[in-house]
mmCIF file of C-alpha atoms in Angstrom:
data_model
loop_
_atom_site.group_PDB
_atom_site.id
_atom_site.type_symbol
_atom_site.label_atom_id
_atom_site.label_comp_id
_atom_site.label_asym_id
_atom_site.label_seq_id
_atom_site.Cartn_x
_atom_site.Cartn_y
_atom_site.Cartn_z
ATOM 1 C CA MET A 1 6.322 -25.259 25.000
ATOM 2 C CA THR A 2 8.633 -25.826 21.141
ATOM 3 C CA ARG A 3 9.794 -23.480 18.576
ATOM 4 C CA ARG A 4 7.899 -22.965 17.128
ATOM 5 C CA GLN A 5 4.227 -22.177 19.218
ATOM 6 C CA SER A 6 7.367 -20.030 21.283
ATOM 7 C CA GLN A 7 7.480 -17.870 18.423
ATOM 8 C CA VAL A 8 3.492 -18.207 17.679
ATOM 9 C CA LEU A 9 2.980 -16.908 20.820
ATOM 10 C CA THR A 10 5.665 -14.169 20.779
ATOM 11 C CA SER A 11 4.601 -12.213 17.450
ATOM 12 C CA VAL A 12 0.786 -12.150 18.857
ATOM 13 C CA VAL A 13 1.699 -10.700 21.690
ATOM 14 C CA LEU A 14 3.583 -8.114 20.663
ATOM 15 C CA GLY A 15 1.705 -8.011 17.637
ATOM 16 C CA LEU A 16 -1.453 -6.832 20.448
ATOM 17 C CA GLY A 17 1.207 -5.251 22.418
ATOM 18 C CA ILE A 18 1.973 -2.681 19.324
ATOM 19 C CA VAL A 19 -1.633 -1.548 18.434
ATOM 20 C CA ALA A 20 -3.151 -1.610 21.973
ATOM 21 C CA ILE A 21 0.072 1.070 22.607
ATOM 22 C CA ASP A 22 -0.201 2.503 18.990
ATOM 23 C CA GLN A 23 -4.063 3.334 19.742
ATOM 24 C CA ALA A 24 -3.581 4.463 23.110
ATOM 25 C CA ILE A 25 -1.235 6.946 22.058
ATOM 26 C CA LYS A 26 -4.209 8.065 19.192
ATOM 27 C CA VAL A 27 -6.628 8.172 21.458
ATOM 28 C CA ALA A 28 -5.153 10.403 24.198
ATOM 29 C CA VAL A 29 -4.010 12.972 21.340
ATOM 30 C CA LYS A 30 -7.161 12.234 19.881
ATOM 31 C CA THR A 31 -9.612 13.299 22.960
ATOM 32 C CA SER A 32 -6.895 15.566 25.205
ATOM 33 C CA MET A 33 -5.657 17.573 22.161
ATOM 34 C CA TYR A 34 -7.269 20.136 19.543
ATOM 35 C CA LEU A 35 -6.456 19.742 15.577
ATOM 36 C CA HIS A 36 -3.412 21.002 15.452
ATOM 37 C CA GLN A 37 -2.428 21.431 18.707
ATOM 38 C CA SER A 38 1.549 20.905 19.699
ATOM 39 C CA ILE A 39 2.262 20.421 23.047
ATOM 40 C CA ARG A 40 6.933 21.709 23.289
ATOM 41 C CA VAL A 41 8.864 18.560 24.855
ATOM 42 C CA THR A 42 12.374 19.675 23.854
ATOM 43 C CA ASP A 43 13.518 21.966 21.964
ATOM 44 C CA TRP A 44 13.934 19.171 18.850
ATOM 45 C CA PHE A 45 10.787 17.088 20.657
ATOM 46 C CA GLN A 46 6.614 17.925 20.813
ATOM 47 C CA ILE A 47 3.979 16.691 20.994
ATOM 48 C CA LEU A 48 2.346 17.601 17.482
ATOM 49 C CA PHE A 49 -2.196 16.051 16.593
ATOM 50 C CA THR A 50 -2.326 16.126 12.660
ATOM 51 C CA GLU A 51 -4.578 14.256 10.615
ATOM 52 C CA ASN A 52 -4.261 12.298 6.735
ATOM 53 C CA ASN A 53 -5.623 10.648 4.482
ATOM 54 C CA GLY A 54 -2.303 9.463 2.720
ATOM 55 C CA MET A 55 0.267 6.808 3.237
ATOM 56 C CA ALA A 56 2.505 6.554 6.411
ATOM 57 C CA PHE A 57 4.884 10.064 7.405
ATOM 58 C CA GLY A 58 1.612 11.880 5.688
ATOM 59 C CA MET A 59 2.200 11.616 2.089
ATOM 60 C CA GLU A 60 -1.482 11.077 0.217
ATOM 61 C CA VAL A 61 -0.630 9.718 -3.095
ATOM 62 C CA PHE A 62 -3.564 6.980 -3.539
ATOM 63 C CA ASN A 63 -7.363 7.466 -4.114
ATOM 64 C CA LYS A 64 -8.510 6.810 -0.087
ATOM 65 C CA TRP A 65 -11.032 3.563 -0.569
ATOM 66 C CA PHE A 66 -7.393 1.920 -2.355
ATOM 67 C CA LEU A 67 -4.997 2.533 0.576
ATOM 68 C CA THR A 68 -7.433 1.466 2.782
ATOM 69 C CA SER A 69 -8.182 -2.088 0.749
ATOM 70 C CA PHE A 70 -4.387 -2.860 -0.239
ATOM 71 C CA ARG A 71 -2.955 -1.693 3.219
ATOM 72 C CA ILE A 72 -6.108 -4.841 4.773
ATOM 73 C CA ALA A 73 -5.046 -6.652 1.776
ATOM 74 C CA ALA A 74 -0.843 -6.480 2.475
ATOM 75 C CA VAL A 75 -2.027 -7.338 6.611
ATOM 76 C CA VAL A 76 -3.166 -10.028 5.779
ATOM 77 C CA PHE A 77 -0.705 -11.213 3.650
ATOM 78 C CA LEU A 78 1.835 -10.794 5.784
ATOM 79 C CA MET A 79 0.067 -12.282 8.513
ATOM 80 C CA TYR A 80 -0.210 -15.463 6.478
ATOM 81 C CA TYR A 81 3.684 -14.989 5.945
ATOM 82 C CA ILE A 82 5.335 -14.891 9.021
ATOM 83 C CA SER A 83 2.395 -18.052 10.215
ATOM 84 C CA ARG A 84 4.815 -19.966 7.460
ATOM 85 C CA CYS A 85 7.732 -18.698 8.009
ATOM 86 C CA ILE A 86 7.511 -19.790 11.722
ATOM 87 C CA ARG A 87 6.487 -23.331 9.671
ATOM 88 C CA ARG A 88 10.061 -23.007 7.959
ATOM 89 C CA GLY A 89 12.037 -22.394 10.537
ATOM 90 C CA MET A 90 12.432 -18.456 10.393
ATOM 91 C CA SER A 91 15.135 -17.048 13.010
ATOM 92 C CA TRP A 92 13.927 -14.997 16.121
ATOM 93 C CA GLY A 93 14.603 -11.013 15.479
ATOM 94 C CA TYR A 94 13.703 -11.922 11.205
ATOM 95 C CA LEU A 95 10.037 -12.997 13.074
ATOM 96 C CA VAL A 96 10.197 -9.170 15.734
ATOM 97 C CA CYS A 97 10.663 -7.204 12.533
ATOM 98 C CA MET A 98 7.771 -8.670 10.600
ATOM 99 C CA THR A 99 5.270 -8.557 13.306
ATOM 100 C CA MET A 100 7.105 -4.563 13.434
ATOM 101 C CA ILE A 101 6.046 -4.174 10.748
ATOM 102 C CA THR A 102 2.651 -5.980 10.131
ATOM 103 C CA ALA A 103 1.478 -4.883 13.428
ATOM 104 C CA GLY A 104 2.142 -1.302 12.711
ATOM 105 C CA ALA A 105 -0.323 -1.171 9.123
ATOM 106 C CA ALA A 106 -2.987 -2.860 11.573
ATOM 107 C CA GLY A 107 -2.710 0.184 14.449
ATOM 108 C CA ASN A 108 -2.904 2.622 10.561
ATOM 109 C CA ILE A 109 -5.652 0.306 9.870
ATOM 110 C CA PHE A 110 -7.904 0.904 12.591
ATOM 111 C CA ASP A 111 -7.336 4.348 12.386
ATOM 112 C CA CYS A 112 -8.332 4.673 8.147
ATOM 113 C CA MET A 113 -10.787 1.785 9.268
ATOM 114 C CA PHE A 114 -13.446 2.879 12.522
ATOM 115 C CA TYR A 115 -12.157 6.288 13.569
ATOM 116 C CA GLY A 116 -14.582 8.322 11.316
ATOM 117 C CA MET A 117 -17.445 6.353 12.613
ATOM 118 C CA ILE A 118 -16.953 6.380 16.086
ATOM 119 C CA PHE A 119 -15.324 10.814 16.663
ATOM 120 C CA ASN A 120 -16.639 13.932 16.112
ATOM 121 C CA ASN A 121 -14.502 16.617 14.447
ATOM 122 C CA PRO A 122 -15.190 19.540 16.676
ATOM 123 C CA PRO A 123 -13.042 22.882 15.672
ATOM 124 C CA ALA A 124 -10.476 24.353 17.245
ATOM 125 C CA PRO A 125 -9.927 24.090 20.988
ATOM 126 C CA MET A 126 -12.655 21.955 21.382
ATOM 127 C CA VAL A 127 -11.560 18.819 21.360
ATOM 128 C CA ALA A 128 -13.120 15.010 19.512
ATOM 129 C CA GLU A 129 -15.133 13.053 21.749
ATOM 130 C CA PHE A 130 -16.357 8.982 21.347
ATOM 131 C CA VAL A 131 -20.414 9.048 19.791
ATOM 132 C CA PRO A 132 -22.412 6.559 18.907
ATOM 133 C CA TRP A 133 -21.639 4.160 15.989
ATOM 134 C CA GLY A 134 -21.638 5.465 12.642
ATOM 135 C CA THR A 135 -22.313 9.428 13.853
ATOM 136 C CA GLY A 136 -18.760 10.692 12.617
ATOM 137 C CA TYR A 137 -16.868 12.436 10.713
ATOM 138 C CA GLY A 138 -17.143 9.789 7.534
ATOM 139 C CA GLN A 139 -17.931 6.649 6.920
ATOM 140 C CA LEU A 140 -15.943 2.640 7.059
ATOM 141 C CA MET A 141 -13.035 3.017 6.152
ATOM 142 C CA LEU A 142 -12.419 6.500 5.238
ATOM 143 C CA GLY A 143 -11.608 8.279 9.052
ATOM 144 C CA ARG A 144 -8.005 9.764 9.212
ATOM 145 C CA VAL A 145 -5.178 8.826 10.213
ATOM 146 C CA VAL A 146 -3.585 10.080 13.574
ATOM 147 C CA ASP A 147 -0.013 11.348 13.503
ATOM 148 C CA MET A 148 1.346 13.426 16.444
ATOM 149 C CA PHE A 149 5.650 12.629 17.364
ATOM 150 C CA TYR A 150 7.601 15.964 15.762
ATOM 151 C CA PHE A 151 11.260 16.035 16.117
ATOM 152 C CA PRO A 152 12.935 19.438 14.075
ATOM 153 C CA LEU A 153 16.003 18.224 14.999
ATOM 154 C CA VAL A 154 18.234 21.635 12.447
ATOM 155 C CA GLU A 155 16.462 24.074 11.450
ATOM 156 C CA TRP A 156 17.681 26.730 9.450
ATOM 157 C CA ASN A 157 17.150 29.357 7.109
ATOM 158 C CA TRP A 158 19.065 29.505 3.140
ATOM 159 C CA PRO A 159 22.090 31.813 2.413
ATOM 160 C CA GLN A 160 21.038 34.544 -0.066
ATOM 161 C CA TRP A 161 23.967 33.200 -1.453
ATOM 162 C CA MET A 162 21.838 29.606 -2.987
ATOM 163 C CA PRO A 163 19.868 28.874 -6.456
ATOM 164 C CA PHE A 164 16.277 28.694 -6.105
ATOM 165 C CA LEU A 165 16.627 28.346 -1.982
ATOM 166 C CA ALA A 166 18.298 31.290 -0.850
ATOM 167 C CA GLY A 167 16.278 33.091 1.630
ATOM 168 C CA GLU A 168 14.002 30.045 1.972
ATOM 169 C CA HIS A 169 13.516 28.279 5.614
ATOM 170 C CA PHE A 170 14.607 24.524 6.269
ATOM 171 C CA ILE A 171 13.341 21.769 9.449
ATOM 172 C CA PHE A 172 15.157 18.727 9.100
ATOM 173 C CA PHE A 173 12.995 16.339 10.152
ATOM 174 C CA SER A 174 9.523 17.176 9.536
ATOM 175 C CA PRO A 175 7.651 14.464 8.858
ATOM 176 C CA ILE A 176 5.242 14.013 11.905
ATOM 177 C CA PHE A 177 4.561 10.807 12.895
ATOM 178 C CA ASN A 178 2.077 7.542 15.160
ATOM 179 C CA PHE A 179 3.840 4.610 16.561
ATOM 180 C CA ALA A 180 2.359 1.885 14.378
ATOM 181 C CA ASP A 181 4.676 4.694 12.116
ATOM 182 C CA ALA A 182 7.831 4.027 14.215
ATOM 183 C CA SER A 183 6.729 0.881 14.258
ATOM 184 C CA ILE A 184 7.003 0.516 10.424
ATOM 185 C CA SER A 185 10.265 2.115 10.207
ATOM 186 C CA CYS A 186 11.838 0.068 12.588
ATOM 187 C CA GLY A 187 11.240 -3.308 11.250
ATOM 188 C CA VAL A 188 11.995 -2.613 7.464
ATOM 189 C CA VAL A 189 15.401 -0.841 8.621
ATOM 190 C CA ALA A 190 16.491 -3.740 10.718
ATOM 191 C CA LEU A 191 14.963 -6.010 7.877
ATOM 192 C CA VAL A 192 18.359 -3.992 5.574
ATOM 193 C CA LEU A 193 19.913 -3.852 7.501
ATOM 194 C CA PHE A 194 21.030 -7.214 9.648
ATOM 195 C CA TYR A 195 18.377 -10.079 8.002
ATOM 196 C CA ASN A 196 17.812 -11.813 4.895
ATOM 197 C CA GLN A 197 16.857 -15.447 3.435
ATOM 198 C CA LYS A 198 20.087 -16.245 4.863
ATOM 199 C CA MET A 199 18.538 -16.307 8.327
ATOM 200 C CA PHE A 200 15.755 -19.342 7.528
ATOM 201 C CA LYS A 201 17.404 -22.402 8.560
#
């Protein structure tokens, strides 16, 4: 097997593996927990089931149709970019980073595109179930992204003498995210720290 073939196989297997793990976790949480239910694992780690219409870590900035369409276009472009870079001799580390980013984006696209079509949305404490195609809680491309990892590492109340913040409760790290978000973030951080265009050979 040539280097190029090995890299193509690595990218495909890694990408599909990330998407599969992400979806397995999301389906398990969605079909066994009700919305906003929390499972305390440690003092600094919880499984907290939430859903959002927005970007990574629950941010909501753009219209849902635009966001989903942008994600699809971004993943298509990244797949093309990866294939082009493999032909040019991409380094293994750079390949892994780009695949993690692409697969993470694809994992969240699956939620947006299909979850509204295949899941119902019962009130708590009932949990969601699979339903016949098209009879779910939303339309195609308007599904909600499932998040569950919550790491309130440090909590404190600001002292009374602090201007504007006196008595406010602060949590670090407060965003709730999923495996796909983590894959994207780790890939981006590794790129920034370790790789640039000089990694091509």
